[in-house]
PDB file of C-alpha atoms in Angstrom:
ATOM      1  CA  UNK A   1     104.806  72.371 186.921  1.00 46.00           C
ATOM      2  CA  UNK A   2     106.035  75.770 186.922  1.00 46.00           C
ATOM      3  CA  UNK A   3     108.487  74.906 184.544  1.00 43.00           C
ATOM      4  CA  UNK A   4     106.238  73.313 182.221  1.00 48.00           C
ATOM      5  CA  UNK A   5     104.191  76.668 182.250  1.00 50.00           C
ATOM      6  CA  UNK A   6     107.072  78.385 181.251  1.00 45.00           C
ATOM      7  CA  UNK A   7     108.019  76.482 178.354  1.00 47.00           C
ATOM      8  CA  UNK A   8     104.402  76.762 177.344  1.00 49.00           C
ATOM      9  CA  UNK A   9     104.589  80.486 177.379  1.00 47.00           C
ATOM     10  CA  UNK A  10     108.032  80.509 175.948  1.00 50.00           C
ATOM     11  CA  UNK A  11     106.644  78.778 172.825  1.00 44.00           C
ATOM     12  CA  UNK A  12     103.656  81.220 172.785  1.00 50.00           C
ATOM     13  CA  UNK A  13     105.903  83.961 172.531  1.00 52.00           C
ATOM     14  CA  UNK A  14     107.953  82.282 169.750  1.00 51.00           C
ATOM     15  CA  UNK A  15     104.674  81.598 167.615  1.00 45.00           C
ATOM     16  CA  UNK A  16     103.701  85.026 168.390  1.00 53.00           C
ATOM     17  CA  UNK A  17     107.268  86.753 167.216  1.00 54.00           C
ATOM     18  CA  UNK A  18     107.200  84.082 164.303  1.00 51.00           C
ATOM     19  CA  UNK A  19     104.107  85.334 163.245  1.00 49.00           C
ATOM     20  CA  UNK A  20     104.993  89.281 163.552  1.00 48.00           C
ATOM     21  CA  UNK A  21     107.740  88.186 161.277  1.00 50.00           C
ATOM     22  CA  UNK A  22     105.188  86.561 158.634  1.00 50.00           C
ATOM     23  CA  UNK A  23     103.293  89.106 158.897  1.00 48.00           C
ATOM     24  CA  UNK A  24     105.860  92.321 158.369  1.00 50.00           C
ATOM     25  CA  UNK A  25     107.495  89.815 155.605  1.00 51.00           C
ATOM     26  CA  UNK A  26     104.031  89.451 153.616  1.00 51.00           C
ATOM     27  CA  UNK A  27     103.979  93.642 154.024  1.00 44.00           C
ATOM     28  CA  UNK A  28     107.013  93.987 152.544  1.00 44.00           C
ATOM     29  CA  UNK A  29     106.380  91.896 149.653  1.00 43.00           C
ATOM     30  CA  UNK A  30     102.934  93.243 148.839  1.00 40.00           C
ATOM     31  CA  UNK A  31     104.587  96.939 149.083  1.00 42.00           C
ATOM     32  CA  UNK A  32     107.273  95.397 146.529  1.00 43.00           C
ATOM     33  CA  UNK A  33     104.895  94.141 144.493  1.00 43.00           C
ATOM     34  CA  UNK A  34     103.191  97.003 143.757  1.00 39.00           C
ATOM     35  CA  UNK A  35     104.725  98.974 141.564  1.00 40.00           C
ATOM     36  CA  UNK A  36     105.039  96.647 138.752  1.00 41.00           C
ATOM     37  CA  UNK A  37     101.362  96.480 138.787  1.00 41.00           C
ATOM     38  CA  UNK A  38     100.828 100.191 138.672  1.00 35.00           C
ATOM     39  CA  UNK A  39     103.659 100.090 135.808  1.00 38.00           C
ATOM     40  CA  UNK A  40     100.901  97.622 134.165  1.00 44.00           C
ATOM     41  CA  UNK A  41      98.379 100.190 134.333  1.00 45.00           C
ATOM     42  CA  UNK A  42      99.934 103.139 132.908  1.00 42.00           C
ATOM     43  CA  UNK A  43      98.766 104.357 129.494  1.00 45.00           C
ATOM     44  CA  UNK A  44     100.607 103.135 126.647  1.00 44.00           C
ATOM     45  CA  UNK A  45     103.006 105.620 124.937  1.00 40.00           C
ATOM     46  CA  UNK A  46     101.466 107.043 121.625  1.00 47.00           C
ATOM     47  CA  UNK A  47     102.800 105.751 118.192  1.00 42.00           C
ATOM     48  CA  UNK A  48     103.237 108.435 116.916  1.00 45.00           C
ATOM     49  CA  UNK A  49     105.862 109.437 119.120  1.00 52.00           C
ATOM     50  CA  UNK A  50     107.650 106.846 118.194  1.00 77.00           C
ATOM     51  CA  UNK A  51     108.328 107.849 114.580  1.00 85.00           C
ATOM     52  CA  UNK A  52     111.185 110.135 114.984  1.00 91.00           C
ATOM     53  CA  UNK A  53     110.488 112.416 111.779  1.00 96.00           C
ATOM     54  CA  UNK A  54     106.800 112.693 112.900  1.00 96.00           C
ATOM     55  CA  UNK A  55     106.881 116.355 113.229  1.00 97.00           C
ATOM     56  CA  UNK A  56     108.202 116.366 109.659  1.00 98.00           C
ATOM     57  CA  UNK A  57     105.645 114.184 108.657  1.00 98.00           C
ATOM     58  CA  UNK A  58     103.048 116.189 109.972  1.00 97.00           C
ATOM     59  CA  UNK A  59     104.601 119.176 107.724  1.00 98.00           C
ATOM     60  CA  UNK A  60     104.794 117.527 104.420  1.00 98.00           C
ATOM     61  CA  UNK A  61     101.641 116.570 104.602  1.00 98.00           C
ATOM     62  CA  UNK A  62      99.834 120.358 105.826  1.00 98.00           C
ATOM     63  CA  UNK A  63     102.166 122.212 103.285  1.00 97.00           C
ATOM     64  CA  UNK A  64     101.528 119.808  99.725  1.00 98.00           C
ATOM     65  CA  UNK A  65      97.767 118.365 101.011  1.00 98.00           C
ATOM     66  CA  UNK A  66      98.852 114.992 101.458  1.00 98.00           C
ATOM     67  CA  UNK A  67      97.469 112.414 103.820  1.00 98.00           C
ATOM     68  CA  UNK A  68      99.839 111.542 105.888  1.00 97.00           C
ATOM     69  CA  UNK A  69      99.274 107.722 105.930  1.00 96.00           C
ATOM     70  CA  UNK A  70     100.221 107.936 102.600  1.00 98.00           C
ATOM     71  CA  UNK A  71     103.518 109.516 103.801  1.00 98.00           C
ATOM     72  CA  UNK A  72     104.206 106.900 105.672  1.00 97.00           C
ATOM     73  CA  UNK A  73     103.083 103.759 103.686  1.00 97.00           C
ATOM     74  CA  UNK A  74     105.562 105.601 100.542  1.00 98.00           C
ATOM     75  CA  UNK A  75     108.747 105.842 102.799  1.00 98.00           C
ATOM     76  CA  UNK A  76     108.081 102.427 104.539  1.00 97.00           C
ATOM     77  CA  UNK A  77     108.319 100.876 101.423  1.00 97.00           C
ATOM     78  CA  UNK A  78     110.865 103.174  99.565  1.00 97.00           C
ATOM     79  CA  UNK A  79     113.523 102.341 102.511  1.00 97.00           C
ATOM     80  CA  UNK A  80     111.795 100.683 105.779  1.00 96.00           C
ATOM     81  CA  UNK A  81     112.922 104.158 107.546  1.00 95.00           C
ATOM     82  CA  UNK A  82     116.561 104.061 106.874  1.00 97.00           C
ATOM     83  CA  UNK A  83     117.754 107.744 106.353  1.00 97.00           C
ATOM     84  CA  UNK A  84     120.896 107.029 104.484  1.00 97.00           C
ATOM     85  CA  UNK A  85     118.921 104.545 102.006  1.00 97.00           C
ATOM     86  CA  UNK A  86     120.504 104.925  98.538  1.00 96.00           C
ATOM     87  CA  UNK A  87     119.406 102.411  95.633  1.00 94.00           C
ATOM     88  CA  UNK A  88     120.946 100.479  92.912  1.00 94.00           C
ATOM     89  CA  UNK A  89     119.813 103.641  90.449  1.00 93.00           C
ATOM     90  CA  UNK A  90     120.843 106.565  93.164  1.00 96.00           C
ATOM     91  CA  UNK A  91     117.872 106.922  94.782  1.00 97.00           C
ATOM     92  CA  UNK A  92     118.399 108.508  98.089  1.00 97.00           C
ATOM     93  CA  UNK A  93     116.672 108.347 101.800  1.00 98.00           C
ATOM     94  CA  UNK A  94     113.760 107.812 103.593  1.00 98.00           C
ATOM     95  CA  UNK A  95     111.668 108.167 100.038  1.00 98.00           C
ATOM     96  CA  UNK A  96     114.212 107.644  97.901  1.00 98.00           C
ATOM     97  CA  UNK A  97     114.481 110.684  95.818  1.00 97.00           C
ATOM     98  CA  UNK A  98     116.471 110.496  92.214  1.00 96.00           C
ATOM     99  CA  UNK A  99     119.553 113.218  92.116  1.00 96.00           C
ATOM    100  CA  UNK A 100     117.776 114.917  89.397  1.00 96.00           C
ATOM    101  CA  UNK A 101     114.032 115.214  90.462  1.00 96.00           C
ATOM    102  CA  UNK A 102     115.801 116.353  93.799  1.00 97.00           C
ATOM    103  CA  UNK A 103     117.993 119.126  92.648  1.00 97.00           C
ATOM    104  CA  UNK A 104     114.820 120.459  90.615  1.00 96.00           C
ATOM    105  CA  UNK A 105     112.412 119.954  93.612  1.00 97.00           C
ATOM    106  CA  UNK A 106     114.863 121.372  96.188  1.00 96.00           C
ATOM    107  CA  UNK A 107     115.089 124.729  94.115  1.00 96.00           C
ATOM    108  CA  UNK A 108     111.623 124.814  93.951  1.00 96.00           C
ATOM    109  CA  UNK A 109     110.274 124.402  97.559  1.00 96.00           C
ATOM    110  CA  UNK A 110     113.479 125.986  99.078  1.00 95.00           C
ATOM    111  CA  UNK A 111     114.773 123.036 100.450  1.00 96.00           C
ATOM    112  CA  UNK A 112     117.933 122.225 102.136  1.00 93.00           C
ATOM    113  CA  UNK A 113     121.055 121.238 100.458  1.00 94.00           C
ATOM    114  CA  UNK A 114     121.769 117.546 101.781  1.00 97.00           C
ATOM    115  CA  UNK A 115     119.142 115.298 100.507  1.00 97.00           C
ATOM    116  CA  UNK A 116     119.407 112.977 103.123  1.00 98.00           C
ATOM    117  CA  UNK A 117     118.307 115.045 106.013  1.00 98.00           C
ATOM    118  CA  UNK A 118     115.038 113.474 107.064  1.00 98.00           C
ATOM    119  CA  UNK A 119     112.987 116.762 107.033  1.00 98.00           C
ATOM    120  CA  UNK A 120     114.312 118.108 103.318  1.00 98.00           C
ATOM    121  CA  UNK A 121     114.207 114.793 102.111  1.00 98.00           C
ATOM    122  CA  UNK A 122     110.490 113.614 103.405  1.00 98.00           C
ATOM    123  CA  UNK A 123     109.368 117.591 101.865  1.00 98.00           C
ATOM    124  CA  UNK A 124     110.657 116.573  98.686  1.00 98.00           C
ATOM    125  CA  UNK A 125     109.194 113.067  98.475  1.00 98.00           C
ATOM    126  CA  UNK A 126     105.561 114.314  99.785  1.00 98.00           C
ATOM    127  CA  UNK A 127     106.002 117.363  96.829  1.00 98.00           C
ATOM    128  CA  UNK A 128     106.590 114.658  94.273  1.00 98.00           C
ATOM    129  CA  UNK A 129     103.928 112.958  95.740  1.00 98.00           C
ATOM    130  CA  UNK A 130     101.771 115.893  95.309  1.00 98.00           C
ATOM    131  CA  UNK A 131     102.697 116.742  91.678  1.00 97.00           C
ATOM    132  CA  UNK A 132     101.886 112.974  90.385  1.00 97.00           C
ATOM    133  CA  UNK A 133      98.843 113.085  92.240  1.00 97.00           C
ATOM    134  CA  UNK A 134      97.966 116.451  90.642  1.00 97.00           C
ATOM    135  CA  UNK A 135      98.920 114.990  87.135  1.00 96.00           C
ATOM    136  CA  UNK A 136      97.172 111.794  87.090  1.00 94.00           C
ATOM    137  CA  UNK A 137      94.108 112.544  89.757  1.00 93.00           C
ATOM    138  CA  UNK A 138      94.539 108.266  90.435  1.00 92.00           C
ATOM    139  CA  UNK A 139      96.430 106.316  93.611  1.00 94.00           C
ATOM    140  CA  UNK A 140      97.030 103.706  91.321  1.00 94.00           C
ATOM    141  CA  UNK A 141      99.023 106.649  88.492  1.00 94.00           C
ATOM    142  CA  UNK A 142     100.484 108.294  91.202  1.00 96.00           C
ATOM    143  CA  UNK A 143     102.374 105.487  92.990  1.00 96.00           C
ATOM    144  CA  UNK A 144     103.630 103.709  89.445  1.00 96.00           C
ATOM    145  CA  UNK A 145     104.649 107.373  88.478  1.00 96.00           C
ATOM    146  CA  UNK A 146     106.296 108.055  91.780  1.00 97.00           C
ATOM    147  CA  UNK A 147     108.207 104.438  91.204  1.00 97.00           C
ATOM    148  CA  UNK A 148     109.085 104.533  87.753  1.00 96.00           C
ATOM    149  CA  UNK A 149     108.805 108.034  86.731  1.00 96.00           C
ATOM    150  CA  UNK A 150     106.181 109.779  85.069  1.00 96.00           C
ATOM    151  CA  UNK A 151     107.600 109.568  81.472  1.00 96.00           C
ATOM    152  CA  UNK A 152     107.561 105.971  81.591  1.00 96.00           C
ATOM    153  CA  UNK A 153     104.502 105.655  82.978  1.00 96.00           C
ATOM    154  CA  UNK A 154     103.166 107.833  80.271  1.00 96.00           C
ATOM    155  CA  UNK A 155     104.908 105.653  77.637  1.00 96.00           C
ATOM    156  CA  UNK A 156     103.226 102.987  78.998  1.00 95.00           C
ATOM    157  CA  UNK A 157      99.699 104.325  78.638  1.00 93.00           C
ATOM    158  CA  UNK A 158     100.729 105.809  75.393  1.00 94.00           C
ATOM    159  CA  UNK A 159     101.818 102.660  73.473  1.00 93.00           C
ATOM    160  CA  UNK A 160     100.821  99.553  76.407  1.00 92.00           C
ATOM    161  CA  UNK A 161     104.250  98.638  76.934  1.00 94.00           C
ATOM    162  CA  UNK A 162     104.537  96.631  80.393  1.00 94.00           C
ATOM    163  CA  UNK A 163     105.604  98.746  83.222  1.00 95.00           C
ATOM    164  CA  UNK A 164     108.607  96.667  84.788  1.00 96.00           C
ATOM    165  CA  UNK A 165     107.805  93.777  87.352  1.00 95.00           C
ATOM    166  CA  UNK A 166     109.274  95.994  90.348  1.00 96.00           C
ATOM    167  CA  UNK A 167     106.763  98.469  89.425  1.00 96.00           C
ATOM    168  CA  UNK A 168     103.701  96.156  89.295  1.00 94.00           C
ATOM    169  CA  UNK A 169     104.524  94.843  92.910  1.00 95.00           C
ATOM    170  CA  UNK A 170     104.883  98.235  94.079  1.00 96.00           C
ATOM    171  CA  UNK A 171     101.468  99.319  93.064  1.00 96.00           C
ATOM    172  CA  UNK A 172     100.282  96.114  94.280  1.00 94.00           C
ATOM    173  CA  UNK A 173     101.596  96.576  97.290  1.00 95.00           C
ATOM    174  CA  UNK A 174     100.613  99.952  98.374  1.00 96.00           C
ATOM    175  CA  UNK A 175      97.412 100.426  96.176  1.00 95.00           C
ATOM    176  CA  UNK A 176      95.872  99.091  99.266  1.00 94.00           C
ATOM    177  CA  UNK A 177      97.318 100.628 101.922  1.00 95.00           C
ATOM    178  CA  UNK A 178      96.772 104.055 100.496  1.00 94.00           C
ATOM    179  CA  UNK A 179      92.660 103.016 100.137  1.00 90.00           C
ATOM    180  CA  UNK A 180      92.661 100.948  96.379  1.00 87.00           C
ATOM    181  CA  UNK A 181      91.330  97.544  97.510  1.00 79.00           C
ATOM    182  CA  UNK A 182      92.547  95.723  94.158  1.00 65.00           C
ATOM    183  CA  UNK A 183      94.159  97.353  91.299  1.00 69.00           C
ATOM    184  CA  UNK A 184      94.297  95.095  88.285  1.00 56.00           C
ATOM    185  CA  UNK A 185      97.941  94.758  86.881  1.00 48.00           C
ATOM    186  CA  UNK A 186      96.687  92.491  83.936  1.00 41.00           C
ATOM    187  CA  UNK A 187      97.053  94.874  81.310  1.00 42.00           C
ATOM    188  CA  UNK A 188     100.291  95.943  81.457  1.00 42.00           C
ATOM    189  CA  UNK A 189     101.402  92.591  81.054  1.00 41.00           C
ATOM    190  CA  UNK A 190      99.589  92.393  77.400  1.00 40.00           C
ATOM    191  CA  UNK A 191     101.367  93.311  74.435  1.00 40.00           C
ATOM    192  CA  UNK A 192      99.590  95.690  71.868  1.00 43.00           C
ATOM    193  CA  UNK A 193      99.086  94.399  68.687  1.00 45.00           C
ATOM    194  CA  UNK A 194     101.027  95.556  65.833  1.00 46.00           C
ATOM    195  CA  UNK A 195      99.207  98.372  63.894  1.00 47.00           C
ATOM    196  CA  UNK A 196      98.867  97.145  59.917  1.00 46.00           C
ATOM    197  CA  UNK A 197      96.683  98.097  57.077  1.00 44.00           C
ATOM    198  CA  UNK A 198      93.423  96.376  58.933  1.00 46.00           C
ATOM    199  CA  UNK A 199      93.296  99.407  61.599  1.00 48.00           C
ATOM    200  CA  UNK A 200      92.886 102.098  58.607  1.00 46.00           C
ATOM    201  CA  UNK A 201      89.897 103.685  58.399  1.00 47.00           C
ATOM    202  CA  UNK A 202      87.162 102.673  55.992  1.00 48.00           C
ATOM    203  CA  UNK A 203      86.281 106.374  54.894  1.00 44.00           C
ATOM    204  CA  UNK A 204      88.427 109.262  54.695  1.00 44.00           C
ATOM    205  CA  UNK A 205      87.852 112.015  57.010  1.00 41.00           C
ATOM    206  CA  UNK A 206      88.470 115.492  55.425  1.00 44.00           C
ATOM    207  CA  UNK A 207      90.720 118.138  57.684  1.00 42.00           C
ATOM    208  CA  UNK A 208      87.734 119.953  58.168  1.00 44.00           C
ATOM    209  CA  UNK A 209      85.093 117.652  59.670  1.00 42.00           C
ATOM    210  CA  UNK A 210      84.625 116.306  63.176  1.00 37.00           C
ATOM    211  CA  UNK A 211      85.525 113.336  64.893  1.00 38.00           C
ATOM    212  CA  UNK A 212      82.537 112.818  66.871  1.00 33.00           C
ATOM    213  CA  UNK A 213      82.866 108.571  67.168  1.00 34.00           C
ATOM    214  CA  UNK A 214      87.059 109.423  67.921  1.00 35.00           C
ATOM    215  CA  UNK A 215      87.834 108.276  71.267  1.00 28.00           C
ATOM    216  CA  UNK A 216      90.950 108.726  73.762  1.00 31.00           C
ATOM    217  CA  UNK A 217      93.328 105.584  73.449  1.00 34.00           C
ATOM    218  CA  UNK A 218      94.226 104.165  76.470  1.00 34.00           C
ATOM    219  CA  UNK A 219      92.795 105.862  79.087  1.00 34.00           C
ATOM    220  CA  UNK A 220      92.893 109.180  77.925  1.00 33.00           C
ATOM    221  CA  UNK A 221      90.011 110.567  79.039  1.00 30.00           C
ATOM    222  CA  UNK A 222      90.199 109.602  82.677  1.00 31.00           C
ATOM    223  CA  UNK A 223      93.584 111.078  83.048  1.00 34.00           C
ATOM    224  CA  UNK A 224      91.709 114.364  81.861  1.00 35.00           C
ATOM    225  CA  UNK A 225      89.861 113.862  85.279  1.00 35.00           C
ATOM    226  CA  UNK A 226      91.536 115.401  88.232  1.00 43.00           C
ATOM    227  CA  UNK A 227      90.572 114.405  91.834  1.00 48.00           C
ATOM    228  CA  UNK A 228      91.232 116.336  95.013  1.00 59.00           C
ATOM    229  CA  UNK A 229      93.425 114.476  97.486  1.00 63.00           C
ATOM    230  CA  UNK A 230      91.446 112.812  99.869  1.00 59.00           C
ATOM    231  CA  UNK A 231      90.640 114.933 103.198  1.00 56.00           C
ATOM    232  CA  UNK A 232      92.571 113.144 106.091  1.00 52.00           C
ATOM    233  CA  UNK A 233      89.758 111.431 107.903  1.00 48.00           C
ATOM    234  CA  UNK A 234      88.480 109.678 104.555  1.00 49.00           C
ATOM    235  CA  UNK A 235      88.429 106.073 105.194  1.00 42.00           C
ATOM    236  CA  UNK A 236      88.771 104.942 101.690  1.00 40.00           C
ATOM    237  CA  UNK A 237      91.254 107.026  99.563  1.00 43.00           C
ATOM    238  CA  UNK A 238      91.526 106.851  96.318  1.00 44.00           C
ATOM    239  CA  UNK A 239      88.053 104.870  95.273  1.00 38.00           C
ATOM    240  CA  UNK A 240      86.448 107.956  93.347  1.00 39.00           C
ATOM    241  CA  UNK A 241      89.189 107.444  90.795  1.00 39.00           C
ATOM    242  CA  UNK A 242      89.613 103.969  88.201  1.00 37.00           C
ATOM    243  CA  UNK A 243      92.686 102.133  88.481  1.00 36.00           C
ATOM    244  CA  UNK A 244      95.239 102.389  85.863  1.00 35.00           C
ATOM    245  CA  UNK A 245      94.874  98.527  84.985  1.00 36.00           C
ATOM    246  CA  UNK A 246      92.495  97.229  83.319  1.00 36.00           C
ATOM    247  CA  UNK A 247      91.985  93.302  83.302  1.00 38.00           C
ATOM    248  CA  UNK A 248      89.831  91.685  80.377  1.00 36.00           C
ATOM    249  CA  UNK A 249      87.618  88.565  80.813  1.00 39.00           C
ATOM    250  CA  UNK A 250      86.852  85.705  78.399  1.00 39.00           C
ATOM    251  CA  UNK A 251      84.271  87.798  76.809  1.00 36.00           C
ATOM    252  CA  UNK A 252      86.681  90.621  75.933  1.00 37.00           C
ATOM    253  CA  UNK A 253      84.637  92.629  78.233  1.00 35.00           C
ATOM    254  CA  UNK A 254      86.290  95.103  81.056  1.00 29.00           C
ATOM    255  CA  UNK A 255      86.170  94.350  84.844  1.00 30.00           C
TER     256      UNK A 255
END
């Protein structure tokens, strides 16, 4: 009997050390368990600090007056952030700045002398930027401008010749981003029609009278119209102005 008391008690002991055992096992895993789950709840790093030429960013954009979304939608698509970008027609980093309009712009804002250093070279794309902008007063003018040039663009509102394919989808593209919802491209896809003896005048105008019923071809006027940039927090950039493209329904009337 004695000995069957003692086994009992033996065992109790053993379920009692087995469950100490459970029990500072289950404590160790909860306290190894825990900080992943605090890790969980930490706030999630900013975005901005991700950018590594946000600080240069931030400078363009306070020294020319331009919003710096539109900073960063322009060198996104000019070279998807790669600082030692250089295209097929020697355009050069993160927003892809021509050797020419860089020499000329680096003289004028005191820039540095290797145009692919991030800071020099994001100055001189937001001062382009600026200068289109401040020519054109239109998103639309400003981005085909800043893609093609301005003296083709202005060949191409002076005598309707198509502005290339690549420039097109570039406007298309960033129109958009930078607050123009839907810029029509369908114009610059139409050919003008040759001018011939039909477009004369029907009465002579004499060098002194006025041309009160004259009116600016293609656009003319509007481009008169300048626009400030938009003020940072404006939710929809670029909507006060008209987009460069006109598109024509089946009535010959403008959308």
């Amino acid at each position: 009997m004695a000995l069957h008391d003692h086994a009992g008690a033996g065992r109790s002991s053993t379920v009692r050390h087995t469950a100490i055992l459970l029990l500072l096992s289950g404590l160790t895993f909860i306290t190894a368990a825990t900080p992943p789950a605090l890790a969980q709840s930490a706030p999630p790093v900013r975005a901005a600090s991700v950018n590594p030429h946000a600080a240069h960013i931030t400078e363009a954009s306070q020294r020319f007056g331009i919003p710096e979304a539109w900073i960063v939608a322009v060198m996104r698509a000019e070279s998807a952030g790669d600082v030692r970008a250089v295209s097929s027609a020697g355009a050069t980093g993160l927003m892809q700045v021509m050797p020419d309009t860089w020499a000329e712009l680096r003289t004028r804002y005191g820039l540095g002398r290797d145009p692919y250093e991030p800071r020099s070279n994001i100055l001189a794309g937001t001062a382009y930027l600026r200068e289109m902008w401040g020519r054109y007063g239109d998103v639309a003018a400003m981005l085909a401008a800043y893609n093609a040039g301005p003296a083709r663009y202005d060949e191409h509102r002076s005598t309707g010749r198509p502005l290339s394919a690549e420039t097109r989808a570039y406007v298309a593209l960033l129109a958009p981003q930078l607050g123009v919802k839907s810029p029509s491209l369908h114009l610059a896809t139409t050919p003008q029609r040759q001018t011939d003896w039909r477009d004369a005048p029907l009465f002579v105008v004499r060098s002194g009278d006025s041309h009160p019923a004259d009116l600016p071809a293609n656009g003319g006027a509007s481009a008169d119209r300048r626009s400030p940039v938009p003020a940072q927090g404006d939710d929809t950039p670029g909507t006060r102005a008209a987009p460069i493209f006109l598109a024509r329904d089946d009535t010959g009337g403008r959308q």
